[in-house]
mmCIF file of C-alpha atoms in Angstrom:
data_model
loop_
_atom_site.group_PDB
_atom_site.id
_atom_site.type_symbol
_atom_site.label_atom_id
_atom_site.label_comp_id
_atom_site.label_asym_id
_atom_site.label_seq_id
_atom_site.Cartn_x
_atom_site.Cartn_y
_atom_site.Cartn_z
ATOM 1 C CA UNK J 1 -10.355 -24.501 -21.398
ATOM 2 C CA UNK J 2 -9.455 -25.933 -18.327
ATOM 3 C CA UNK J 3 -11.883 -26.443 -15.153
ATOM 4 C CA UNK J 4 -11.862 -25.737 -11.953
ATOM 5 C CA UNK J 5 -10.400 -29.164 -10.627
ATOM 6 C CA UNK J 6 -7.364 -28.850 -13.382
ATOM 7 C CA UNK J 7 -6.224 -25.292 -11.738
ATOM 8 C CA UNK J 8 -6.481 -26.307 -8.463
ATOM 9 C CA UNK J 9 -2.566 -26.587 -7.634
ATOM 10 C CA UNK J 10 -1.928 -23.292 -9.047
ATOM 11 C CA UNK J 11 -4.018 -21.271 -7.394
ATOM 12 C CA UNK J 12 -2.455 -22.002 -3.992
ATOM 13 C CA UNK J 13 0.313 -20.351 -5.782
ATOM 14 C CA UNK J 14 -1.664 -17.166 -6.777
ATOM 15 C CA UNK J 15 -0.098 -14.698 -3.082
ATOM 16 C CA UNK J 16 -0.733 -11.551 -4.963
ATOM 17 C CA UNK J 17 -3.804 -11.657 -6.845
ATOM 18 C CA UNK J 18 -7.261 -10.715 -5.629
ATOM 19 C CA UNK J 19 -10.243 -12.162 -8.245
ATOM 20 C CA UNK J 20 -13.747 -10.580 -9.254
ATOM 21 C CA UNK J 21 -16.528 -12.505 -8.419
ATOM 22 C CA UNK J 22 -18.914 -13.955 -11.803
ATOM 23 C CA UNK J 23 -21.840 -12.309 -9.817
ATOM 24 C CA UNK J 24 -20.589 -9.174 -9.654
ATOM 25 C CA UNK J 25 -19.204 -8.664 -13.094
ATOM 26 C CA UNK J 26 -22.502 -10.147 -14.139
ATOM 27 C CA UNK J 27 -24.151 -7.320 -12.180
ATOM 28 C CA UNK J 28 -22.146 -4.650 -13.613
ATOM 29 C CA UNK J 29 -22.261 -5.632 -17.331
ATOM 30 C CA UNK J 30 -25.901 -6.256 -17.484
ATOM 31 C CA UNK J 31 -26.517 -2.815 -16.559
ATOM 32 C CA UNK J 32 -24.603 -1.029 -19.652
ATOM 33 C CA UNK J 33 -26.791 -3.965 -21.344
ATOM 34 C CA UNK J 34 -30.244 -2.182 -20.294
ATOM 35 C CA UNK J 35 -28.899 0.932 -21.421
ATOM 36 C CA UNK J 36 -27.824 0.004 -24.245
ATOM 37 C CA UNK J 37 -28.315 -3.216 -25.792
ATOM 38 C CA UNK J 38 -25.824 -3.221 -28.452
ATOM 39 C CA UNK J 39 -22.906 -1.897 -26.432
ATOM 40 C CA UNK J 40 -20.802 -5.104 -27.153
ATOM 41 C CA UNK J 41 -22.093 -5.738 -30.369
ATOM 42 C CA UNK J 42 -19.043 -6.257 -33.164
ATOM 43 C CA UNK J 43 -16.562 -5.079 -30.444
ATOM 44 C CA UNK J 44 -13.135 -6.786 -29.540
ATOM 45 C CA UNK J 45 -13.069 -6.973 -26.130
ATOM 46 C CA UNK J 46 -9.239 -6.991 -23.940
ATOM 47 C CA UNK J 47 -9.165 -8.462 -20.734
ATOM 48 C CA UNK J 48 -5.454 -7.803 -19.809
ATOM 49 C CA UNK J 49 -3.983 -8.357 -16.211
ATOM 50 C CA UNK J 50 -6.158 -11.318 -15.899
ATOM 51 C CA UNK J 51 -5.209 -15.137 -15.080
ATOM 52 C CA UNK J 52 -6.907 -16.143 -18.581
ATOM 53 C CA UNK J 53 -7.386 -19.685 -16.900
ATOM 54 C CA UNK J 54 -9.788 -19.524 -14.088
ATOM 55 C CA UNK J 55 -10.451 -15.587 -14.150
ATOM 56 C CA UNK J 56 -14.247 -15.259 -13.797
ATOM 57 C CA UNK J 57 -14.509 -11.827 -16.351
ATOM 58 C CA UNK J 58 -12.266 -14.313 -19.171
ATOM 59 C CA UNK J 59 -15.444 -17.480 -18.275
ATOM 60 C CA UNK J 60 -18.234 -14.395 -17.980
ATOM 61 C CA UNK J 61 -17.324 -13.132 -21.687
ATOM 62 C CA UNK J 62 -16.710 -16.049 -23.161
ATOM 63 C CA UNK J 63 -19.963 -17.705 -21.958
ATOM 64 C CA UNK J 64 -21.368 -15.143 -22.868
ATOM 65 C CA UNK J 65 -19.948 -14.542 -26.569
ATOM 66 C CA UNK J 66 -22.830 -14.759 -28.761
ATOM 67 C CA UNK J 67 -25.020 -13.200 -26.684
ATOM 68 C CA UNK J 68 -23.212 -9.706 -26.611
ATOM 69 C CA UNK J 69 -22.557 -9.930 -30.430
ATOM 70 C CA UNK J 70 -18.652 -9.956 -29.731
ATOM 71 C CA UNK J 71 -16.398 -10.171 -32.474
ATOM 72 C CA UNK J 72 -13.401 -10.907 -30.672
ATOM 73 C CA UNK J 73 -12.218 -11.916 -27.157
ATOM 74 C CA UNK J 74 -8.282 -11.599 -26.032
ATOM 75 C CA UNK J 75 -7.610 -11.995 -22.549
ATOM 76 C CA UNK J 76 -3.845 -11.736 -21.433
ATOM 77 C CA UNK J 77 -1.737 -13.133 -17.908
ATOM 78 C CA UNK J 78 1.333 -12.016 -16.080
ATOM 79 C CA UNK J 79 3.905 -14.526 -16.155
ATOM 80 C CA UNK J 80 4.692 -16.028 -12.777
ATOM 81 C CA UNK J 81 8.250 -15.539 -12.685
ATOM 82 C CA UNK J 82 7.244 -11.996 -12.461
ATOM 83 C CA UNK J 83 4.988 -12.165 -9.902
ATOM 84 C CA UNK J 84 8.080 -13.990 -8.223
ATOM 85 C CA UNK J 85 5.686 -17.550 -6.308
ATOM 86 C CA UNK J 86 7.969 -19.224 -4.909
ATOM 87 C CA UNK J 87 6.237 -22.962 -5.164
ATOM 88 C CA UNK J 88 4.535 -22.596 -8.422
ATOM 89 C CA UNK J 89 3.559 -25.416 -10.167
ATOM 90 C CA UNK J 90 1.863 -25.089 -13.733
ATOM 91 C CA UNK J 91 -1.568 -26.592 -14.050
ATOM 92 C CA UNK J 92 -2.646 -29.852 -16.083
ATOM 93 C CA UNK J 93 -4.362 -27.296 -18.694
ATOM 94 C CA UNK J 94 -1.006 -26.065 -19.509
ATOM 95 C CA UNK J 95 1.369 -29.463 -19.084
ATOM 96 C CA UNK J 96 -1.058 -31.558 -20.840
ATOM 97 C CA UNK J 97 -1.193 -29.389 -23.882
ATOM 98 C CA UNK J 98 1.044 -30.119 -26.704
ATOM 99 C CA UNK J 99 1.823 -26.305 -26.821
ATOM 100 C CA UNK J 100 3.429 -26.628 -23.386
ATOM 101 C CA UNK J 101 6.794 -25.176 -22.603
ATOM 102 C CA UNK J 102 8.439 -25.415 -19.433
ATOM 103 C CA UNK J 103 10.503 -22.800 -19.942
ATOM 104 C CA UNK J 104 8.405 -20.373 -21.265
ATOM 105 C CA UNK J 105 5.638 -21.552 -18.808
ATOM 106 C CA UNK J 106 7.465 -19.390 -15.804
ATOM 107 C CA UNK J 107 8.816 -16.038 -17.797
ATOM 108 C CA UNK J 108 6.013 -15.537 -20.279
ATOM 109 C CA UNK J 109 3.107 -14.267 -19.635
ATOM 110 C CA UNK J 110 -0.380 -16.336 -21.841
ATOM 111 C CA UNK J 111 -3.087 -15.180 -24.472
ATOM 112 C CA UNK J 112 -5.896 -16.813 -24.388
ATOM 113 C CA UNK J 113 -8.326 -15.522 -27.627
ATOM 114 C CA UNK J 114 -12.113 -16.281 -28.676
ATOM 115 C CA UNK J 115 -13.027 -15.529 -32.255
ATOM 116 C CA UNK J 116 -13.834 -18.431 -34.203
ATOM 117 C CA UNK J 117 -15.871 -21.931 -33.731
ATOM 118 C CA UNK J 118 -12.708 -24.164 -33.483
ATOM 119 C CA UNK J 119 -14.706 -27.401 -32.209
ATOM 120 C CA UNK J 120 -17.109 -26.794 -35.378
ATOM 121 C CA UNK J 121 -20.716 -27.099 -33.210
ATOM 122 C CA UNK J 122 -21.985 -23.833 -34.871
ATOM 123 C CA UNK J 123 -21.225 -21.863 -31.331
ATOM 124 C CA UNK J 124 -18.862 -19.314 -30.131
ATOM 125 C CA UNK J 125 -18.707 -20.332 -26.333
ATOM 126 C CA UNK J 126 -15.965 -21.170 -23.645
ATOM 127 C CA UNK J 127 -15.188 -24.171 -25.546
ATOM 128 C CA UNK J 128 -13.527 -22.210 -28.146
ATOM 129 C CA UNK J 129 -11.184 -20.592 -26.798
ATOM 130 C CA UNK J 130 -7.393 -20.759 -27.783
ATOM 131 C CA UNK J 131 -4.136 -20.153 -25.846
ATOM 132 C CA UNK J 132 -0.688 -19.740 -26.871
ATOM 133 C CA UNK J 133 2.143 -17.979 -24.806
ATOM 134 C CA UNK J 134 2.978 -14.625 -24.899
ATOM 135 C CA UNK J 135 6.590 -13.487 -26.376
ATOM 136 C CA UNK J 136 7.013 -11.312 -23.360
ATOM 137 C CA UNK J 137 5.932 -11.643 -19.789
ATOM 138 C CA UNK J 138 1.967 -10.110 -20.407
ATOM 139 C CA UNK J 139 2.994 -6.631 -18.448
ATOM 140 C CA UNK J 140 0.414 -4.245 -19.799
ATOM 141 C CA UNK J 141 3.126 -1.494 -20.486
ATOM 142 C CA UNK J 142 5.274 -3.420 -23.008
ATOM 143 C CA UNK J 143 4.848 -3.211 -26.710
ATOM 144 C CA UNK J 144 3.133 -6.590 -26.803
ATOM 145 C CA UNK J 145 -0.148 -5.996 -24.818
ATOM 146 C CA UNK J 146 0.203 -2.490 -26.147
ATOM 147 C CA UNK J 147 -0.468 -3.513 -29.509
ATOM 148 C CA UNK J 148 -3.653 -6.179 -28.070
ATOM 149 C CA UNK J 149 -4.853 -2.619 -26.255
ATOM 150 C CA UNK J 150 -5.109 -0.679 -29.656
ATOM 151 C CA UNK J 151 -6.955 -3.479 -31.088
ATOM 152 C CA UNK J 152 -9.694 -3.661 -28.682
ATOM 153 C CA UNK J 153 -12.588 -1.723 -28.811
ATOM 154 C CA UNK J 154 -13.338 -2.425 -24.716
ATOM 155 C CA UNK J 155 -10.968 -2.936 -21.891
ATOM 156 C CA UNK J 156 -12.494 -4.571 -18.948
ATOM 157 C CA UNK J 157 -10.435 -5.614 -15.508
ATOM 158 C CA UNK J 158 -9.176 -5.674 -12.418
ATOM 159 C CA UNK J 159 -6.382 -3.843 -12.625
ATOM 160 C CA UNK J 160 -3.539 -4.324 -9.357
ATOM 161 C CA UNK J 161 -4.995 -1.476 -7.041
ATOM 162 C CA UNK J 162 -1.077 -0.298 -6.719
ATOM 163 C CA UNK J 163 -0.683 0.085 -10.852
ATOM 164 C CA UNK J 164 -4.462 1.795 -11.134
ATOM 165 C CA UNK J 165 -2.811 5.101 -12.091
ATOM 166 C CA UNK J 166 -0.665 3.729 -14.711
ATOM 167 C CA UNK J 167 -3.223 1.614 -15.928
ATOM 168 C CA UNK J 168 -5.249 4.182 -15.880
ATOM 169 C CA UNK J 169 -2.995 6.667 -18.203
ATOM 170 C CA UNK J 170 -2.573 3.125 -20.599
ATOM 171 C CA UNK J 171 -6.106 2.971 -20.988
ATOM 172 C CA UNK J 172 -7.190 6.661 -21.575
ATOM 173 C CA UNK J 173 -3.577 7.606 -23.592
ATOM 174 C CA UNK J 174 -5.283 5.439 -26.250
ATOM 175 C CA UNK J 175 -8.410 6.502 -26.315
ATOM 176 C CA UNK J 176 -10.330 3.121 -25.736
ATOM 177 C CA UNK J 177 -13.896 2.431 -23.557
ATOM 178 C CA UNK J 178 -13.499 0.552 -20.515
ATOM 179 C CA UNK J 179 -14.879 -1.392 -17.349
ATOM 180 C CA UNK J 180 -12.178 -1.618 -14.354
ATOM 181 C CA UNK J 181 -12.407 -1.911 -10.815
ATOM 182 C CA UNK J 182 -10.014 0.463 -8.328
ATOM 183 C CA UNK J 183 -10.399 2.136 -5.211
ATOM 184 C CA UNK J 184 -12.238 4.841 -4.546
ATOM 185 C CA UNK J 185 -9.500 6.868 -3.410
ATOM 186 C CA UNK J 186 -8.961 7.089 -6.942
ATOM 187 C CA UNK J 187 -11.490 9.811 -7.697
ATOM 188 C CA UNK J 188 -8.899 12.195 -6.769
ATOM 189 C CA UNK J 189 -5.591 11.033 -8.499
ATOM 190 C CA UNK J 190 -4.487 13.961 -10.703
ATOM 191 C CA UNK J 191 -4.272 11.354 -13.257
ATOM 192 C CA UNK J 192 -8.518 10.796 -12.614
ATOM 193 C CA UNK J 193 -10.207 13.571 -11.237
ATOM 194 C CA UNK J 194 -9.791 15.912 -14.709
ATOM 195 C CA UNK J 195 -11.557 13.039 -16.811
ATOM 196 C CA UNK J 196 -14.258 12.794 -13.766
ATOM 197 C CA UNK J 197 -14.994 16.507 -13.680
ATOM 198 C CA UNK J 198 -14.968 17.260 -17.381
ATOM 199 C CA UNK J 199 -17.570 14.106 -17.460
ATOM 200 C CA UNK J 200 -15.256 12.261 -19.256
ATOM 201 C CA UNK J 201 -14.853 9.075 -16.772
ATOM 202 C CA UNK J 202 -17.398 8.280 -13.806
ATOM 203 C CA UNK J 203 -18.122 5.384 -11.405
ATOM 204 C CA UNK J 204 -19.852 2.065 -12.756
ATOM 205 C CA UNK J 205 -23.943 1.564 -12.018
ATOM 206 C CA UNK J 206 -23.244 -1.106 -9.265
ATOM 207 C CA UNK J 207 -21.715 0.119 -6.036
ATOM 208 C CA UNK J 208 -20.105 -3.041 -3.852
ATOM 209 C CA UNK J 209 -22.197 -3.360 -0.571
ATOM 210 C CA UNK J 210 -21.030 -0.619 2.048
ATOM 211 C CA UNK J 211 -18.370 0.166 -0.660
ATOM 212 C CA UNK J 212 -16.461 -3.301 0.142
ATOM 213 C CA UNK J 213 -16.271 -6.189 -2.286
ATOM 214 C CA UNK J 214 -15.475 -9.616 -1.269
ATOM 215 C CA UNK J 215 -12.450 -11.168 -3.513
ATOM 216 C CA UNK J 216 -11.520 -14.753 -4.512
ATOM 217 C CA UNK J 217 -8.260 -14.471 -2.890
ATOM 218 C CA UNK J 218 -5.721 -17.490 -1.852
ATOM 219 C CA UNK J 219 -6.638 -18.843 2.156
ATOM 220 C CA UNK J 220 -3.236 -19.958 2.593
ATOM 221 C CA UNK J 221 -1.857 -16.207 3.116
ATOM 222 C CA UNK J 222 -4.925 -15.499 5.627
ATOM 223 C CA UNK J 223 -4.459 -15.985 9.603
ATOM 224 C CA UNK J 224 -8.035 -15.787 11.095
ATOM 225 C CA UNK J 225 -6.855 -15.448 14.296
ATOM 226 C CA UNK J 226 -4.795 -12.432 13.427
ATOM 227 C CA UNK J 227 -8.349 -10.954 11.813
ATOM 228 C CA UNK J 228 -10.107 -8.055 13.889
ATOM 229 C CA UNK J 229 -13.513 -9.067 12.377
ATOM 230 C CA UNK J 230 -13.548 -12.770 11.213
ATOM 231 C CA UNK J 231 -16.812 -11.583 8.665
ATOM 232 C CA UNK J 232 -13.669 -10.260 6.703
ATOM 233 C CA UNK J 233 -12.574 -13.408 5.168
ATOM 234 C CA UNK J 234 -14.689 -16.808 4.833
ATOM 235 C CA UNK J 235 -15.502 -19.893 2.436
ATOM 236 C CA UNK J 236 -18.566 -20.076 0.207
ATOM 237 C CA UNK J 237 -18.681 -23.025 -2.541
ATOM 238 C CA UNK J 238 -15.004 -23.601 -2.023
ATOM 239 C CA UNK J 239 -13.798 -20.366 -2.550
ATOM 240 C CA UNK J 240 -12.246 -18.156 -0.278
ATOM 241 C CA UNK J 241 -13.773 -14.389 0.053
ATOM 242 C CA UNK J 242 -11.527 -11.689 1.369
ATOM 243 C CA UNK J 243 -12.931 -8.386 2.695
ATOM 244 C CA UNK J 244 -11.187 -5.326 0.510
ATOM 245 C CA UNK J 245 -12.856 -1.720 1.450
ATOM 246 C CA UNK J 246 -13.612 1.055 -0.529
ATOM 247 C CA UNK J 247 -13.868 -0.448 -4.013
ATOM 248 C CA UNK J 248 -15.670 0.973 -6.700
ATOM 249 C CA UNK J 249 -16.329 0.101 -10.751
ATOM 250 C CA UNK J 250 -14.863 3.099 -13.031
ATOM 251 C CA UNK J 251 -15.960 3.109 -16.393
ATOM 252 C CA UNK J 252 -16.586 5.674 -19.949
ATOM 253 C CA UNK J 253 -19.502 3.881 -20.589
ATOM 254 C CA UNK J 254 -23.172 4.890 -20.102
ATOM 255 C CA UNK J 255 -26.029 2.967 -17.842
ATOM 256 C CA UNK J 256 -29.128 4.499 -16.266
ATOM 257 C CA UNK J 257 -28.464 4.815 -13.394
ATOM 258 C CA UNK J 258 -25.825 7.971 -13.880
ATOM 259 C CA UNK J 259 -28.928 9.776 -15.159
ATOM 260 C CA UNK J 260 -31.229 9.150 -11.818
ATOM 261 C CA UNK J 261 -31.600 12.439 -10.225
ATOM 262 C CA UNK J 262 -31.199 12.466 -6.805
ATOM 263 C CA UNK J 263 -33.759 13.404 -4.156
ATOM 264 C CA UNK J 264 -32.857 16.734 -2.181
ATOM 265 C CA UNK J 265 -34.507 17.689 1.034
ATOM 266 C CA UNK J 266 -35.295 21.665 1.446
ATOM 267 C CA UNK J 267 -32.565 23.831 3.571
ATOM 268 C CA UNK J 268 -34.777 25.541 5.889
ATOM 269 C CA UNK J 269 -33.119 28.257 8.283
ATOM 270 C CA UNK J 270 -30.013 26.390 7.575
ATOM 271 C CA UNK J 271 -31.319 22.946 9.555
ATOM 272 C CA UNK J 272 -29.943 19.110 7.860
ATOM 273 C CA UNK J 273 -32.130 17.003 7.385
ATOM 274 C CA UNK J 274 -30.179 13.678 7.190
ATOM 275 C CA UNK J 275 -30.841 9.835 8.136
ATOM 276 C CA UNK J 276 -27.968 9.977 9.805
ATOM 277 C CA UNK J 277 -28.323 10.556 13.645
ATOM 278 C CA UNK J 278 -24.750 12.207 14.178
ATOM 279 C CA UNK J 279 -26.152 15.356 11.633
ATOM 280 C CA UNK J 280 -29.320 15.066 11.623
ATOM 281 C CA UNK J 281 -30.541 18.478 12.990
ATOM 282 C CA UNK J 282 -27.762 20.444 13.648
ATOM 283 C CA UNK J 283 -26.975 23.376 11.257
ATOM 284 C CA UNK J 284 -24.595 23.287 7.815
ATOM 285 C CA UNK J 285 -21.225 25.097 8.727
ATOM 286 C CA UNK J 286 -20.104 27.422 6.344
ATOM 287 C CA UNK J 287 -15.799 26.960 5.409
ATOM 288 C CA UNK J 288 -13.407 29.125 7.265
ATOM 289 C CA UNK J 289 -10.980 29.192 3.593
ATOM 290 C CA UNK J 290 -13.541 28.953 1.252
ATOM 291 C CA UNK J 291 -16.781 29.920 0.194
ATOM 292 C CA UNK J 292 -18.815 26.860 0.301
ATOM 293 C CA UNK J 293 -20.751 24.568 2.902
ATOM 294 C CA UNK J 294 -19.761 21.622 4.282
ATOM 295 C CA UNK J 295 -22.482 18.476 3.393
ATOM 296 C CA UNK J 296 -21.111 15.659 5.552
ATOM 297 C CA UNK J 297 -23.558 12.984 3.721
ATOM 298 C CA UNK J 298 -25.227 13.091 0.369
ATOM 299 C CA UNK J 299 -28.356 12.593 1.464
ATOM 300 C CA UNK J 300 -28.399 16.249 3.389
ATOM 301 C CA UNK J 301 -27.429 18.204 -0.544
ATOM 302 C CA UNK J 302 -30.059 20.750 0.361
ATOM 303 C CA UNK J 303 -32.137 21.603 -2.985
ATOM 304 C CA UNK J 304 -32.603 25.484 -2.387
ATOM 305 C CA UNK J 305 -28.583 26.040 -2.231
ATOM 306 C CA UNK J 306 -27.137 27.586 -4.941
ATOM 307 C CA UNK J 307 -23.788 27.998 -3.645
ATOM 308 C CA UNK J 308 -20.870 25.674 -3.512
ATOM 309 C CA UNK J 309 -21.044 22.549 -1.591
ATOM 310 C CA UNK J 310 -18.417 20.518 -0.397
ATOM 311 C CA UNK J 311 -19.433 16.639 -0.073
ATOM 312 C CA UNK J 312 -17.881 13.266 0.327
ATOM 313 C CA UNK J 313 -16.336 11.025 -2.322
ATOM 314 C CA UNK J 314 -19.176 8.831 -1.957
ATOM 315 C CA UNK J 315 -21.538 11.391 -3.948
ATOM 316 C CA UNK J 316 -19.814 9.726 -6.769
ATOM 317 C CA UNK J 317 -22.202 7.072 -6.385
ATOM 318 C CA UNK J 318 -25.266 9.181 -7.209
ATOM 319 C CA UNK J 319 -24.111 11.868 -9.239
ATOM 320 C CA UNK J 320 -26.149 12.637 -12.105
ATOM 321 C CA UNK J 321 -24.461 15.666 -14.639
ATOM 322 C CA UNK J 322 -27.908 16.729 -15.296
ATOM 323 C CA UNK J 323 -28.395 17.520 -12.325
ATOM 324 C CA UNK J 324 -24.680 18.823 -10.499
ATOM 325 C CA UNK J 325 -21.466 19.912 -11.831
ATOM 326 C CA UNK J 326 -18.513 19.046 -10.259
ATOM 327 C CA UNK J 327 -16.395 22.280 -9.843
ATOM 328 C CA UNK J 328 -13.110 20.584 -8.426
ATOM 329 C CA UNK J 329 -11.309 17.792 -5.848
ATOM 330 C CA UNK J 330 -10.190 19.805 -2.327
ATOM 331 C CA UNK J 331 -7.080 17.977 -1.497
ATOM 332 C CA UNK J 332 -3.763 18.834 -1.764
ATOM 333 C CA UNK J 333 -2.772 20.939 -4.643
ATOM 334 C CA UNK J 334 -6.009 20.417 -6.060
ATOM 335 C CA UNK J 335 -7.380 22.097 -3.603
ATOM 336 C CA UNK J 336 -4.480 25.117 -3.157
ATOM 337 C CA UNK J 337 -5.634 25.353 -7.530
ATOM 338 C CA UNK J 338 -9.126 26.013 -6.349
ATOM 339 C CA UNK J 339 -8.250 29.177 -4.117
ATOM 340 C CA UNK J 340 -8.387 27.527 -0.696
ATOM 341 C CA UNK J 341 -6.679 29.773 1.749
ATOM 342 C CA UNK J 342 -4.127 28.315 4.199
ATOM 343 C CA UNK J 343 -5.169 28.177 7.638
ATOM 344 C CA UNK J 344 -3.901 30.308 10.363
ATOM 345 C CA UNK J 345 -1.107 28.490 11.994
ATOM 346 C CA UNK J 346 -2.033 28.926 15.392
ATOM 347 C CA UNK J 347 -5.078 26.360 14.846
ATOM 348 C CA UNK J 348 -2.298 23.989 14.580
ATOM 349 C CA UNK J 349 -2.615 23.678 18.173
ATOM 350 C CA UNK J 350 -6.060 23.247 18.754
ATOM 351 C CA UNK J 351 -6.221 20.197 15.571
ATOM 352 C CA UNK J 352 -2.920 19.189 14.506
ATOM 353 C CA UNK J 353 -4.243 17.464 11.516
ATOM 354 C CA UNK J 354 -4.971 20.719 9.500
ATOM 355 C CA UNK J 355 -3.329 21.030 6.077
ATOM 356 C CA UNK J 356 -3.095 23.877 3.414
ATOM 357 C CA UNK J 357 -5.137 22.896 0.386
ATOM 358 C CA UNK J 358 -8.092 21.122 2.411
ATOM 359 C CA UNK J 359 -10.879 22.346 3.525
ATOM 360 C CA UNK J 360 -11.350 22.859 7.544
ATOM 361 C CA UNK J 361 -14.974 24.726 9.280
ATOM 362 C CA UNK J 362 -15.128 25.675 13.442
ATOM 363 C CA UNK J 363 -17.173 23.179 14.842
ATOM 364 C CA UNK J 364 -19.491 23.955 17.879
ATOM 365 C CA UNK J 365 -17.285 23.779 20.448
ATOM 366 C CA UNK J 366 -15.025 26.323 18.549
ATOM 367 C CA UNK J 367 -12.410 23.778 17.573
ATOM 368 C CA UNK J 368 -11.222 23.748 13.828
ATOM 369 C CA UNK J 369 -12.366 20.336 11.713
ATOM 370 C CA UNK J 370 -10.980 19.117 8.624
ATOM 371 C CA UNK J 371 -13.613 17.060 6.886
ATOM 372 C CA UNK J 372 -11.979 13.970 4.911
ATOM 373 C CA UNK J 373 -11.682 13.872 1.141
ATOM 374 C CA UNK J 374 -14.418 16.571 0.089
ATOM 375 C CA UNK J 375 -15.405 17.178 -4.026
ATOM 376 C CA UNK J 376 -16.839 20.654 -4.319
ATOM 377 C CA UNK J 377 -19.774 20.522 -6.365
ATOM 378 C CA UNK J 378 -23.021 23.108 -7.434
ATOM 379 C CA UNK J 379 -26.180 22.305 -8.212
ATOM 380 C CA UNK J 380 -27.299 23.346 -11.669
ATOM 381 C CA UNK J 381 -30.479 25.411 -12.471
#
């Protein structure tokens, strides 16, 4: 396996790649751990759309190998050609082996796989792990990576944020468990929201600090000076951490915390109680095109409302199905599905960025609002 020192040169090369940090995968996987400890156990586990050569998830698995039980690691990479770097260079991991091929080392994508003790010391580790070029150039749609997905028991990645709803469709058209990281705009792709609401799919047990998770991402392509806030982007251990909001871990697998109820605070004569200042005391405001209240946080779901609430995306984060069901997404045709009625056109005028299918209320000062990206959920009995 190569180190760090060996990849060097090629990851100045890497313009279009953004990398998971160990720590956080290590945070996320050790919760489905405490759930359940056997979770891995005798499972094949696909890393695809990964650089199998310094990708942190490819080290964090294989390090971690015996521990989990595995019984087989495959972890795939997009060919470079592809991903069209201009001044690539291929690493001394790859020239110095006797399987390198310069041709092939631009337009074919690399497997790296785990699954036997090839250095005979009685372990499964890092050590072990064996890499051989792919026939095609690793993209997770072509027959080639198909046929590694419906193998694996697990998927785990991070996907490109641009492909999540293909990737998506790959991962749930066959069936298979999985661990990937995408934005949380996601929740309400057509392709998502169904698996969400049906309790099929929900979001991971660790949620990245104020919903932004700092990448391993290539300096080069990064002008501080053209930064707005330079505690975006900065060095730590000689890696370069890049700001990227609204991130979230989606997964089919179960940890605790998706079973934590969450606290509620009592609706009285129609008061929110809220930490945040901006709410905090005013009253809830009932939907001009649909029956339900508007919750602007989820800290003000009131306990003693039985109705329909509408609240933000970030609810995800502490939804527990024992306690809420998630009745449907109000955007766009979604929400026109639901029953929302349009609004009156002569609003237009008074908030120009009203739109049939989303949810709007009259604010104090009689002008029309259209709260951003609301799920409409009820609490059960």
């Amino acid at each position: 396996m190569a180190n760090n020192s060996n990849l060097g040169a090629a990851k100045a090369a890497k313009n279009d790649e953004f990398y998971t940090q160990y720590a956080d995968i290590q945070k996320e996987i050790n919760a489905y751990l405490e759930y359940n400890p056997d979770v891995f156990r005798g499972k094949t586990v696909l890393l695809p759309c990964d650089d199998p050569e310094w990708s942190n998830f490819t080290k964090f698995f294989a390090q971690n190998f015996e521990a989990y039980g595995l019984k087989k690691l495959i972890s795939t990479s997009y060919a470079v050609e592809s991903k069209r770097i201009k001044d690539w260079q291929p690493t001394l991991f790859e020239t110095e082996s006797p399987y390198y091929d310069a041709d092939k080392s631009r337009t074919n994508g690399k497997i790296f796989i785990l699954d036997e003790d090839i250095n005979g010391d009685g372990r499964f580790n890092i050590n072990d792990l064996q890499w051989s070029y792919l026939n095609g150039d690793g993209d997770f749609r072509s027959d080639e990576v198909k046929t590694l997905r419906d193998e694996a028991d697990i998927i785990i990645t991070n996907p490109p944020f641009s492909l999540f709803r293909d990737f998506f469709t790959w991962i749930m058209e066959a069936g298979k468990q999985f661990v990937i990281i995408g934005n949380i705009n996601a929740v309400s792709y057509k392709e998502v929201f169904p698996y969400i609401k049906e309790g099929k799919v929900w979001l991971g047990s660790s949620y990245f600090n104020g919903g932004a998770a700092f990448f391993i991402a290539d300096a080069t392509q990064y002008d501080p000076n053209k930064m707005s806030n330079q505690k975006n982007a900065y060095f730590q251990d000689g890696q370069f951490l890049w700001r990227v909001n609204g991130v979230r871990w989606y997964t089919n697998i179960d940890h605790g915390r998706r079973h934590e109820s969450l606290p509620l605070m009592t609706m009285e004569d129609n008061i929110i109680y809220s930490k945040h200042k901006e709410v905090k005391g005013k009253q809830y405001k009932h939907y001009e095109n649909f029956d339900a209240i508007e919750v602007p946080f989820y800290d003000a779901i009131p306990i003693d409302y039985e109705g329909l609430m509408g609240v933000p995306r970030s609810f995800l984060d502490k939804y527990c199905p024992e306690q809420f069901e998630i009745v449907g997404c109000a955007e766009g045709d979604s929400g026109k599905e639901l029953g929302l009625k349009p609004y009156p056109r002569e609003l237009k005028k008074l908030n120009p960025s009203l739109r049939d299918g989303q949810l709007y209320y009259i604010d104090e000062n009689g002008i029309p609002q259209k709260p951003y990206a609301r799920i409409l959920i009820r609490k059960k009995q």
